[in-house]
PDB file of C-alpha atoms in Angstrom:
ATOM      1  CA  MET A   1     -29.660  18.014  -5.905  1.00  0.00           C
ATOM      2  CA  LYS A   2     -32.559  20.468  -6.120  1.00  0.00           C
ATOM      3  CA  GLY A   3     -32.594  23.330  -3.703  1.00  0.00           C
ATOM      4  CA  GLY A   4     -28.806  23.468  -3.266  1.00  0.00           C
ATOM      5  CA  SER A   5     -26.455  21.286  -1.402  1.00  0.00           C
ATOM      6  CA  ARG A   6     -27.116  22.628   2.145  1.00  0.00           C
ATOM      7  CA  PRO A   7     -30.398  20.716   2.587  1.00  0.00           C
ATOM      8  CA  VAL A   8     -28.625  17.565   1.331  1.00  0.00           C
ATOM      9  CA  GLN A   9     -25.810  18.176   3.743  1.00  0.00           C
ATOM     10  CA  ASP A  10     -28.237  18.707   6.574  1.00  0.00           C
ATOM     11  CA  VAL A  11     -29.885  15.337   5.799  1.00  0.00           C
ATOM     12  CA  VAL A  12     -26.514  13.592   5.670  1.00  0.00           C
ATOM     13  CA  ASN A  13     -25.457  15.222   8.949  1.00  0.00           C
ATOM     14  CA  TYR A  14     -28.757  14.234  10.593  1.00  0.00           C
ATOM     15  CA  ILE A  15     -28.363  10.616   9.452  1.00  0.00           C
ATOM     16  CA  ALA A  16     -24.756  10.385  10.656  1.00  0.00           C
ATOM     17  CA  GLY A  17     -25.642  12.069  13.930  1.00  0.00           C
ATOM     18  CA  ARG A  18     -28.637   9.751  14.554  1.00  0.00           C
ATOM     19  CA  LEU A  19     -26.449   6.697  13.733  1.00  0.00           C
ATOM     20  CA  LYS A  20     -23.902   7.878  16.310  1.00  0.00           C
ATOM     21  CA  PHE A  21     -26.613   8.543  18.903  1.00  0.00           C
ATOM     22  CA  LEU A  22     -28.496   5.305  18.378  1.00  0.00           C
ATOM     23  CA  LEU A  23     -25.359   3.139  18.359  1.00  0.00           C
ATOM     24  CA  ASN A  24     -23.914   5.028  21.331  1.00  0.00           C
ATOM     25  CA  GLU A  25     -20.644   3.202  22.248  1.00  0.00           C
ATOM     26  CA  ASP A  26     -20.903   0.522  19.594  1.00  0.00           C
ATOM     27  CA  GLU A  27     -18.139   1.853  17.383  1.00  0.00           C
ATOM     28  CA  ARG A  28     -17.994  -1.294  15.257  1.00  0.00           C
ATOM     29  CA  GLY A  29     -21.707  -1.060  14.509  1.00  0.00           C
ATOM     30  CA  PHE A  30     -21.438   2.585  13.781  1.00  0.00           C
ATOM     31  CA  GLY A  31     -18.487   1.909  11.469  1.00  0.00           C
ATOM     32  CA  GLU A  32     -20.462  -0.724   9.563  1.00  0.00           C
ATOM     33  CA  TYR A  33     -23.488   1.530   9.123  1.00  0.00           C
ATOM     34  CA  PHE A  34     -21.268   4.525   8.194  1.00  0.00           C
ATOM     35  CA  ALA A  35     -19.538   2.277   5.595  1.00  0.00           C
ATOM     36  CA  MET A  36     -22.994   1.596   4.111  1.00  0.00           C
ATOM     37  CA  LEU A  37     -23.679   5.307   4.114  1.00  0.00           C
ATOM     38  CA  GLU A  38     -20.423   5.855   2.298  1.00  0.00           C
ATOM     39  CA  ARG A  39     -21.404   3.377  -0.402  1.00  0.00           C
ATOM     40  CA  LEU A  40     -24.814   4.954  -0.824  1.00  0.00           C
ATOM     41  CA  ALA A  41     -23.243   8.409  -1.023  1.00  0.00           C
ATOM     42  CA  GLU A  42     -20.756   7.224  -3.641  1.00  0.00           C
ATOM     43  CA  ASN A  43     -23.592   5.901  -5.797  1.00  0.00           C
ATOM     44  CA  ARG A  44     -25.298   9.271  -5.637  1.00  0.00           C
ATOM     45  CA  ASN A  45     -22.217  11.496  -5.978  1.00  0.00           C
ATOM     46  CA  LEU A  46     -22.560  12.699  -2.327  1.00  0.00           C
ATOM     47  CA  LEU A  47     -19.073  11.852  -1.065  1.00  0.00           C
ATOM     48  CA  PRO A  48     -18.282  15.508  -0.226  1.00  0.00           C
ATOM     49  CA  ASN A  49     -21.358  15.571   1.998  1.00  0.00           C
ATOM     50  CA  ILE A  50     -20.261  12.343   3.735  1.00  0.00           C
ATOM     51  CA  LYS A  51     -16.803  13.918   4.286  1.00  0.00           C
ATOM     52  CA  GLU A  52     -18.359  16.953   5.898  1.00  0.00           C
ATOM     53  CA  ALA A  53     -20.565  14.726   8.125  1.00  0.00           C
ATOM     54  CA  LYS A  54     -17.504  12.701   9.108  1.00  0.00           C
ATOM     55  CA  ASP A  55     -15.664  15.898   9.952  1.00  0.00           C
ATOM     56  CA  MET A  56     -18.672  16.984  12.042  1.00  0.00           C
ATOM     57  CA  LEU A  57     -18.262  13.745  14.115  1.00  0.00           C
ATOM     58  CA  THR A  58     -14.717  14.394  15.095  1.00  0.00           C
ATOM     59  CA  GLN A  59     -15.075  12.456  18.331  1.00  0.00           C
ATOM     60  CA  VAL A  60     -15.519   9.307  16.206  1.00  0.00           C
ATOM     61  CA  ASP A  61     -12.388   7.192  15.773  1.00  0.00           C
ATOM     62  CA  VAL A  62     -12.544   6.498  11.997  1.00  0.00           C
ATOM     63  CA  THR A  63      -9.847   3.879  12.421  1.00  0.00           C
ATOM     64  CA  LYS A  64     -12.549   1.665  13.854  1.00  0.00           C
ATOM     65  CA  PHE A  65     -14.714   1.901  10.781  1.00  0.00           C
ATOM     66  CA  ALA A  66     -14.978  -1.401   8.959  1.00  0.00           C
ATOM     67  CA  SER A  67     -14.225   0.309   5.654  1.00  0.00           C
ATOM     68  CA  TYR A  68     -11.034   1.815   7.173  1.00  0.00           C
ATOM     69  CA  GLN A  69      -9.903  -1.591   8.461  1.00  0.00           C
ATOM     70  CA  TRP A  70     -10.636  -3.304   5.144  1.00  0.00           C
ATOM     71  CA  GLY A  71      -8.625  -0.661   3.270  1.00  0.00           C
ATOM     72  CA  ARG A  72      -5.774  -0.937   5.732  1.00  0.00           C
ATOM     73  CA  GLU A  73      -5.690  -4.714   5.414  1.00  0.00           C
ATOM     74  CA  ASP A  74      -5.766  -4.506   1.660  1.00  0.00           C
ATOM     75  CA  GLY A  75      -2.946  -1.938   1.685  1.00  0.00           C
ATOM     76  CA  LEU A  76      -0.811  -4.041   4.026  1.00  0.00           C
ATOM     77  CA  LYS A  77      -1.366  -7.163   1.912  1.00  0.00           C
ATOM     78  CA  GLU A  78      -0.475  -5.265  -1.306  1.00  0.00           C
ATOM     79  CA  GLY A  79       2.622  -3.727   0.332  1.00  0.00           C
ATOM     80  CA  LEU A  80       3.774  -7.151   1.598  1.00  0.00           C
ATOM     81  CA  GLU A  81       3.310  -8.743  -1.842  1.00  0.00           C
ATOM     82  CA  LYS A  82       5.280  -5.918  -3.510  1.00  0.00           C
ATOM     83  CA  GLY A  83       8.009  -6.217  -0.854  1.00  0.00           C
ATOM     84  CA  ILE A  84       8.350  -9.926  -1.437  1.00  0.00           C
ATOM     85  CA  GLU A  85       8.533  -9.406  -5.189  1.00  0.00           C
ATOM     86  CA  LYS A  86      11.267  -6.809  -4.732  1.00  0.00           C
ATOM     87  CA  GLY A  87      13.156  -9.054  -2.359  1.00  0.00           C
ATOM     88  CA  ILE A  88      13.016 -11.972  -4.798  1.00  0.00           C
ATOM     89  CA  GLU A  89      14.249  -9.787  -7.638  1.00  0.00           C
ATOM     90  CA  LYS A  90      17.060  -8.350  -5.512  1.00  0.00           C
ATOM     91  CA  GLY A  91      18.056 -11.891  -4.499  1.00  0.00           C
ATOM     92  CA  ARG A  92      18.127 -13.030  -8.153  1.00  0.00           C
ATOM     93  CA  GLU A  93      20.349 -10.095  -9.025  1.00  0.00           C
ATOM     94  CA  GLN A  94      22.739 -10.835  -6.146  1.00  0.00           C
ATOM     95  CA  GLY A  95      22.848 -14.472  -7.128  1.00  0.00           C
ATOM     96  CA  ILE A  96      23.706 -13.604 -10.701  1.00  0.00           C
ATOM     97  CA  LEU A  97      26.420 -11.207  -9.566  1.00  0.00           C
ATOM     98  CA  MET A  98      27.886 -13.836  -7.208  1.00  0.00           C
ATOM     99  CA  GLU A  99      27.937 -16.415 -10.014  1.00  0.00           C
ATOM    100  CA  ARG A 100      29.691 -13.956 -12.336  1.00  0.00           C
ATOM    101  CA  VAL A 101      32.353 -13.272  -9.683  1.00  0.00           C
ATOM    102  CA  ARG A 102      32.776 -16.978  -9.032  1.00  0.00           C
ATOM    103  CA  LEU A 103      33.254 -17.642 -12.732  1.00  0.00           C
ATOM    104  CA  ALA A 104      35.681 -14.737 -13.083  1.00  0.00           C
ATOM    105  CA  ARG A 105      37.796 -16.076 -10.287  1.00  0.00           C
ATOM    106  CA  GLN A 106      38.026 -19.435 -12.039  1.00  0.00           C
ATOM    107  CA  LEU A 107      39.122 -17.732 -15.260  1.00  0.00           C
ATOM    108  CA  ILE A 108      41.833 -15.594 -13.644  1.00  0.00           C
ATOM    109  CA  GLY A 109      45.174 -16.924 -14.757  1.00  0.00           C
ATOM    110  CA  LEU A 110      43.589 -18.608 -17.740  1.00  0.00           C
ATOM    111  CA  LEU A 111      42.376 -15.520 -19.643  1.00  0.00           C
ATOM    112  CA  ASP A 112      43.241 -11.822 -19.736  1.00  0.00           C
ATOM    113  CA  ASP A 113      41.032  -9.292 -17.851  1.00  0.00           C
ATOM    114  CA  LYS A 114      39.330  -8.021 -20.922  1.00  0.00           C
ATOM    115  CA  THR A 115      38.210 -11.485 -22.039  1.00  0.00           C
ATOM    116  CA  ILE A 116      37.083 -12.391 -18.520  1.00  0.00           C
ATOM    117  CA  ALA A 117      35.063  -9.229 -18.378  1.00  0.00           C
ATOM    118  CA  GLU A 118      33.454  -9.977 -21.754  1.00  0.00           C
ATOM    119  CA  LYS A 119      32.608 -13.571 -20.765  1.00  0.00           C
ATOM    120  CA  THR A 120      31.261 -12.761 -17.264  1.00  0.00           C
ATOM    121  CA  GLY A 121      29.623  -9.382 -17.950  1.00  0.00           C
ATOM    122  CA  LEU A 122      31.632  -7.827 -15.111  1.00  0.00           C
ATOM    123  CA  PRO A 123      33.422  -4.506 -15.643  1.00  0.00           C
ATOM    124  CA  GLU A 124      37.138  -4.976 -16.436  1.00  0.00           C
ATOM    125  CA  GLU A 125      37.999  -2.925 -13.312  1.00  0.00           C
ATOM    126  CA  GLU A 126      36.063  -5.408 -11.170  1.00  0.00           C
ATOM    127  CA  VAL A 127      37.996  -8.292 -12.701  1.00  0.00           C
ATOM    128  CA  SER A 128      41.286  -6.483 -11.901  1.00  0.00           C
ATOM    129  CA  LYS A 129      40.199  -6.047  -8.274  1.00  0.00           C
ATOM    130  CA  LEU A 130      39.377  -9.766  -7.976  1.00  0.00           C
ATOM    131  CA  LYS A 131      43.039 -10.508  -8.706  1.00  0.00           C
ATOM    132  CA  LEU A 132      44.015  -8.581  -5.592  1.00  0.00           C
ATOM    133  CA  HIS A 133      41.802 -10.603  -3.217  1.00  0.00           C
TER     134      HIS A 133
END
């Protein structure tokens, strides 16, 4: 960036401003062109200049940018996948615990609490509580 970053920033601001002016109310079109500008800036290490230009255009709803929507959709999809994975794991753990309790109940009266605890993997205190219910 010869000549300092201010001339570069002025060019970026001009481009962003002209895009906004030319596309007027077409927020989607502006978002698509601004996303292209973001990619070009990333390739040339000019992202700080793009950020300043975006800040300059505060009246622009960045949530309508295509790149914002894509990132949001990807984030939601990833969050949903992780949530499903956690739910499945929690369900497995609950199923295992329920099976251990079921088995322990069947063994009550046949074995002592310590042996039931060893065989089921339940704490001995839990086996004792099962006798009360």
